[in-house]
Amino acid sequence: MRNRFAPVLGVALWVAASMANAQATVVLKLQPKAGSSYKYSLVNETSAQGAPQKMKMTMSQTLKVISVSGGKITIEASTSNVKAEGMPASSAQELSKVKLTTVTDAYGKVLSSKAAGHEMAEAIASSLGGTGFAGVEYPRKAVGVGATWKGTIDLAKMLEASGLKTGGNKMTVNYKLVKIEKQGAKTVATIEQTFSGSATAQPPAGTQGGALNLSMRGKSTITVDVADGMMLSTRGEVTTSIKSGTQFNMTSTTTTTSKRV
């Protein structure tokens, strides 16, 4: 005799599972162990209006956790195996000499950064612009799927890397937790990030031309290991437009992907 309660039981189990998933929350924090290392492969592609070809760069990156103390995490990033298309080989190799040291709080907020090994090292450090470690800043509370929160990007600091001076422009960054799932032994959180903003900047000293009007918009998807808050993968795209009167107008799009290896 067929169990007449089977359909009802099936619906009940489905509802229970759905509610459990909806109610699941995670605390996203950076909590790696001092001395641990993380290795990634990175691909960076840039296409610019009027440029004959894309500029493509691939590299390996190692993140080494120098210290974890007093709510602060110090991480050193180094690159190797830099290969580039569309730029001089010597310039690509110079990037292998750069070491970037970043101090963040437990939520990924960049407290300070410094770089060495290249004449543009400090500009590279400035270009972080308070974007959050690995491009993401975590919320200060437990969150579930669908939760949103905000951060900021210091556009003035980012532009310093190009020698441009502007006021205290800050862009709002919107984050959304879109998925929590098990991948083997890991609990993985998937975060979407979007931002857009604009600024007027003065060109570098000694160069001709008037003020530059810049606009920037971007989106990315980031996966992190909930256990220690460290990044597993990213895929992002940033489009930048620069205009100066009617004489100069350039738009470029940069796509970056990274994956832990």
Tab-separated table of C-alpha atoms in Angstrom:
chain	number	residue	atom	x	y	z
A	1	MET	CA	0.000	0.000	0.000
A	2	ARG	CA	1.354	3.330	-1.000
A	3	ASN	CA	2.330	5.617	1.856
A	4	ARG	CA	-0.156	8.453	1.561
A	5	PHE	CA	1.998	10.623	3.841
A	6	ALA	CA	5.055	10.457	1.569
A	7	PRO	CA	4.185	13.590	-0.472
A	8	VAL	CA	3.480	15.568	2.697
A	9	LEU	CA	6.710	14.369	4.273
A	10	GLY	CA	8.653	15.306	1.127
A	11	VAL	CA	7.250	18.839	1.156
A	12	ALA	CA	8.000	19.190	4.862
A	13	LEU	CA	11.610	18.127	4.359
A	14	TRP	CA	12.010	20.520	1.425
A	15	VAL	CA	10.602	23.424	3.451
A	16	ALA	CA	12.844	22.569	6.399
A	17	ALA	CA	15.914	22.436	4.169
A	18	SER	CA	15.007	25.738	2.519
A	19	MET	CA	14.508	27.420	5.889
A	20	ALA	CA	17.813	26.071	7.163
A	21	ASN	CA	19.631	27.447	4.126
A	22	ALA	CA	17.858	30.788	4.409
A	23	GLN	CA	18.727	31.102	8.081
A	24	ALA	CA	22.392	30.068	7.740
A	25	THR	CA	24.758	32.882	8.650
A	26	VAL	CA	28.512	33.243	8.649
A	27	VAL	CA	30.982	35.567	10.324
A	28	LEU	CA	33.430	36.829	7.727
A	29	LYS	CA	36.758	37.779	9.282
A	30	LEU	CA	40.416	37.565	8.392
A	31	GLN	CA	41.952	35.099	10.818
A	32	PRO	CA	44.923	33.404	9.127
A	33	LYS	CA	47.731	31.923	11.203
A	34	ALA	CA	51.057	33.722	11.441
A	35	GLY	CA	53.621	32.034	9.223
A	36	SER	CA	51.076	30.605	6.778
A	37	SER	CA	51.389	31.184	3.027
A	38	TYR	CA	48.868	31.303	0.184
A	39	LYS	CA	49.749	31.035	-3.508
A	40	TYR	CA	47.706	32.332	-6.433
A	41	SER	CA	47.846	32.512	-10.207
A	42	LEU	CA	46.796	35.880	-11.658
A	43	VAL	CA	45.819	37.047	-15.124
A	44	ASN	CA	45.392	40.739	-15.910
A	45	GLU	CA	44.081	41.964	-19.296
A	46	THR	CA	43.644	45.597	-20.332
A	47	SER	CA	42.098	46.900	-23.538
A	48	ALA	CA	42.166	50.615	-24.295
A	49	GLN	CA	40.292	52.676	-26.832
A	50	GLY	CA	42.496	53.080	-29.905
A	51	ALA	CA	45.141	50.625	-28.715
A	52	PRO	CA	46.213	48.089	-31.375
A	53	GLN	CA	46.153	45.154	-28.956
A	54	LYS	CA	45.308	44.120	-25.438
A	55	MET	CA	47.945	44.179	-22.754
A	56	LYS	CA	47.976	40.826	-20.968
A	57	MET	CA	49.972	39.967	-17.887
A	58	THR	CA	50.188	36.666	-16.032
A	59	MET	CA	52.015	36.057	-12.787
A	60	SER	CA	52.223	34.005	-9.632
A	61	GLN	CA	51.620	35.671	-6.291
A	62	THR	CA	52.504	34.504	-2.800
A	63	LEU	CA	50.888	35.961	0.313
A	64	LYS	CA	52.822	35.346	3.506
A	65	VAL	CA	51.266	36.120	6.879
A	66	ILE	CA	54.024	37.893	8.796
A	67	SER	CA	52.175	38.485	12.059
A	68	VAL	CA	48.760	38.393	13.711
A	69	SER	CA	48.634	40.534	16.836
A	70	GLY	CA	46.324	42.992	18.561
A	71	GLY	CA	43.608	42.664	15.957
A	72	LYS	CA	46.045	43.524	13.166
A	73	ILE	CA	47.258	41.214	10.420
A	74	THR	CA	50.463	41.930	8.499
A	75	ILE	CA	50.730	40.242	5.105
A	76	GLU	CA	53.561	40.412	2.590
A	77	ALA	CA	52.763	39.915	-1.095
A	78	SER	CA	55.403	39.015	-3.660
A	79	THR	CA	55.162	38.155	-7.349
A	80	SER	CA	57.105	35.842	-9.628
A	81	ASN	CA	56.954	34.323	-13.117
A	82	VAL	CA	55.703	37.601	-14.561
A	83	LYS	CA	54.940	37.354	-18.272
A	84	ALA	CA	53.506	40.159	-20.339
A	85	GLU	CA	52.125	40.777	-23.809
A	86	GLY	CA	51.962	44.345	-25.079
A	87	MET	CA	54.629	45.764	-22.773
A	88	PRO	CA	58.448	45.545	-22.601
A	89	ALA	CA	59.778	42.339	-21.049
A	90	SER	CA	62.087	44.405	-18.840
A	91	SER	CA	59.099	46.221	-17.317
A	92	ALA	CA	57.389	42.935	-16.556
A	93	GLN	CA	60.480	41.552	-14.861
A	94	GLU	CA	60.828	44.701	-12.766
A	95	LEU	CA	57.429	43.962	-11.247
A	96	SER	CA	58.808	40.694	-9.894
A	97	LYS	CA	61.003	42.746	-7.570
A	98	VAL	CA	58.091	44.450	-5.840
A	99	LYS	CA	57.137	43.364	-2.331
A	100	LEU	CA	53.987	44.848	-0.868
A	101	THR	CA	53.400	44.767	2.885
A	102	THR	CA	49.848	45.432	4.041
A	103	VAL	CA	48.480	45.826	7.564
A	104	THR	CA	44.739	45.212	7.905
A	105	ASP	CA	42.230	44.776	10.682
A	106	ALA	CA	40.249	41.575	11.113
A	107	TYR	CA	37.595	42.797	8.660
A	108	GLY	CA	40.015	43.418	5.793
A	109	LYS	CA	40.185	47.196	6.141
A	110	VAL	CA	43.634	48.353	5.022
A	111	LEU	CA	45.279	50.295	7.854
A	112	SER	CA	48.601	50.885	6.106
A	113	SER	CA	50.597	49.643	3.148
A	114	LYS	CA	54.131	50.033	1.885
A	115	ALA	CA	56.062	48.628	-1.025
A	116	ALA	CA	59.708	48.219	-1.961
A	117	GLY	CA	61.782	46.910	-4.843
A	118	HIS	CA	60.712	49.262	-7.649
A	119	GLU	CA	60.821	52.994	-8.390
A	120	MET	CA	57.010	52.946	-8.535
A	121	ALA	CA	56.722	50.898	-5.352
A	122	GLU	CA	55.178	53.591	-3.186
A	123	ALA	CA	52.744	54.517	-5.943
A	124	ILE	CA	51.702	50.879	-6.099
A	125	ALA	CA	51.098	50.915	-2.348
A	126	SER	CA	49.078	54.130	-2.629
A	127	SER	CA	46.937	52.644	-5.381
A	128	LEU	CA	45.295	50.316	-2.863
A	129	GLY	CA	43.218	53.337	-1.986
A	130	GLY	CA	41.616	51.719	1.043
A	131	THR	CA	39.913	49.155	-1.159
A	132	GLY	CA	39.992	46.468	1.503
A	133	PHE	CA	42.385	43.554	1.554
A	134	ALA	CA	42.118	41.612	-1.737
A	135	GLY	CA	39.431	44.098	-2.754
A	136	VAL	CA	36.861	43.239	-0.097
A	137	GLU	CA	35.986	44.633	3.326
A	138	TYR	CA	33.867	42.394	5.552
A	139	PRO	CA	30.769	43.415	7.549
A	140	ARG	CA	30.970	43.820	11.318
A	141	LYS	CA	28.258	41.244	12.016
A	142	ALA	CA	27.135	37.758	11.011
A	143	VAL	CA	25.429	37.722	7.606
A	144	GLY	CA	23.339	35.337	5.547
A	145	VAL	CA	22.702	34.912	1.840
A	146	GLY	CA	21.201	38.103	0.427
A	147	ALA	CA	22.803	40.366	3.032
A	148	THR	CA	24.314	43.626	1.778
A	149	TRP	CA	26.811	46.055	3.247
A	150	LYS	CA	28.917	49.001	2.123
A	151	GLY	CA	32.536	50.092	2.075
A	152	THR	CA	34.485	52.949	0.511
A	153	ILE	CA	37.320	53.409	-1.953
A	154	ASP	CA	39.589	56.419	-1.488
A	155	LEU	CA	39.774	57.588	-5.084
A	156	ALA	CA	42.356	60.275	-4.289
A	157	LYS	CA	44.813	57.663	-3.034
A	158	MET	CA	44.258	55.460	-6.044
A	159	LEU	CA	44.967	58.342	-8.416
A	160	GLU	CA	48.194	59.226	-6.622
A	161	ALA	CA	49.714	56.151	-8.269
A	162	SER	CA	49.362	57.951	-11.620
A	163	GLY	CA	50.642	61.278	-10.337
A	164	LEU	CA	47.185	62.847	-10.391
A	165	LYS	CA	45.959	65.130	-7.631
A	166	THR	CA	42.327	65.406	-6.649
A	167	GLY	CA	40.204	66.204	-3.636
A	168	GLY	CA	38.981	63.763	-1.026
A	169	ASN	CA	36.756	61.828	-3.374
A	170	LYS	CA	35.490	58.543	-1.989
A	171	MET	CA	33.419	55.989	-3.841
A	172	THR	CA	30.859	53.808	-2.149
A	173	VAL	CA	31.382	50.088	-2.659
A	174	ASN	CA	28.355	47.794	-2.499
A	175	TYR	CA	28.790	44.197	-1.347
A	176	LYS	CA	26.306	41.333	-1.409
A	177	LEU	CA	26.654	37.807	-0.047
A	178	VAL	CA	25.174	35.660	-2.809
A	179	LYS	CA	26.069	32.127	-1.774
A	180	ILE	CA	27.268	29.943	1.101
A	181	GLU	CA	28.200	26.410	0.119
A	182	LYS	CA	30.368	23.443	0.988
A	183	GLN	CA	33.257	22.683	-1.349
A	184	GLY	CA	34.879	19.558	0.008
A	185	ALA	CA	35.961	20.321	3.553
A	186	LYS	CA	35.645	24.095	3.063
A	187	THR	CA	32.696	26.389	3.680
A	188	VAL	CA	32.891	28.930	0.875
A	189	ALA	CA	31.219	32.343	0.718
A	190	THR	CA	30.654	34.076	-2.622
A	191	ILE	CA	30.543	37.867	-2.530
A	192	GLU	CA	29.575	40.283	-5.301
A	193	GLN	CA	31.061	43.766	-5.343
A	194	THR	CA	30.044	46.801	-7.416
A	195	PHE	CA	31.153	50.423	-7.386
A	196	SER	CA	31.083	53.571	-9.502
A	197	GLY	CA	32.274	57.123	-9.068
A	198	SER	CA	33.871	60.141	-10.676
A	199	ALA	CA	36.381	62.854	-9.892
A	200	THR	CA	38.116	65.868	-11.391
A	201	ALA	CA	41.893	65.722	-11.150
A	202	GLN	CA	44.812	67.967	-11.989
A	203	PRO	CA	47.473	66.502	-14.308
A	204	PRO	CA	50.984	65.748	-13.010
A	205	ALA	CA	53.223	68.762	-12.441
A	206	GLY	CA	55.131	69.820	-15.543
A	207	THR	CA	52.636	68.403	-18.015
A	208	GLN	CA	50.380	70.388	-20.311
A	209	GLY	CA	46.633	70.253	-20.409
A	210	GLY	CA	43.696	71.156	-18.245
A	211	ALA	CA	41.781	69.300	-15.592
A	212	LEU	CA	40.941	65.662	-16.215
A	213	ASN	CA	37.445	64.305	-15.687
A	214	LEU	CA	37.597	60.691	-14.594
A	215	SER	CA	34.862	58.137	-14.118
A	216	MET	CA	35.235	54.583	-12.909
A	217	ARG	CA	32.905	51.655	-12.500
A	218	GLY	CA	33.600	48.090	-11.564
A	219	LYS	CA	32.163	44.758	-10.560
A	220	SER	CA	33.706	41.580	-9.228
A	221	THR	CA	32.911	38.200	-7.744
A	222	ILE	CA	35.055	37.005	-4.859
A	223	THR	CA	35.058	33.630	-3.119
A	224	VAL	CA	36.561	33.235	0.335
A	225	ASP	CA	37.209	30.417	2.781
A	226	VAL	CA	34.952	31.158	5.749
A	227	ALA	CA	37.373	29.403	8.125
A	228	ASP	CA	40.090	32.054	7.806
A	229	GLY	CA	38.554	34.731	5.575
A	230	MET	CA	41.281	34.351	2.960
A	231	MET	CA	40.480	34.652	-0.716
A	232	LEU	CA	40.044	31.575	-2.904
A	233	SER	CA	39.322	33.283	-6.223
A	234	THR	CA	38.342	36.581	-7.796
A	235	ARG	CA	37.080	37.768	-11.134
A	236	GLY	CA	36.630	41.468	-11.673
A	237	GLU	CA	36.250	44.093	-14.368
A	238	VAL	CA	36.955	47.823	-14.060
A	239	THR	CA	36.180	50.395	-16.757
A	240	THR	CA	37.884	53.790	-16.538
A	241	SER	CA	37.131	56.840	-18.687
A	242	ILE	CA	39.345	59.931	-18.815
A	243	LYS	CA	38.313	63.143	-20.573
A	244	SER	CA	39.938	66.563	-20.889
A	245	GLY	CA	37.814	69.082	-22.745
A	246	THR	CA	37.237	68.056	-26.349
A	247	GLN	CA	40.855	67.124	-27.043
A	248	PHE	CA	41.301	63.942	-25.042
A	249	ASN	CA	38.952	61.051	-24.440
A	250	MET	CA	40.101	57.548	-23.508
A	251	THR	CA	38.322	54.525	-22.090
A	252	SER	CA	40.025	51.366	-20.883
A	253	THR	CA	38.738	48.130	-19.401
A	254	THR	CA	40.790	45.877	-17.169
A	255	THR	CA	39.771	42.323	-16.321
A	256	THR	CA	41.524	40.530	-13.477
A	257	THR	CA	41.186	36.907	-12.434
A	258	SER	CA	42.986	35.093	-9.655
A	259	LYS	CA	42.784	31.613	-8.207
A	260	ARG	CA	44.467	29.895	-5.302
A	261	VAL	CA	46.791	27.107	-6.390
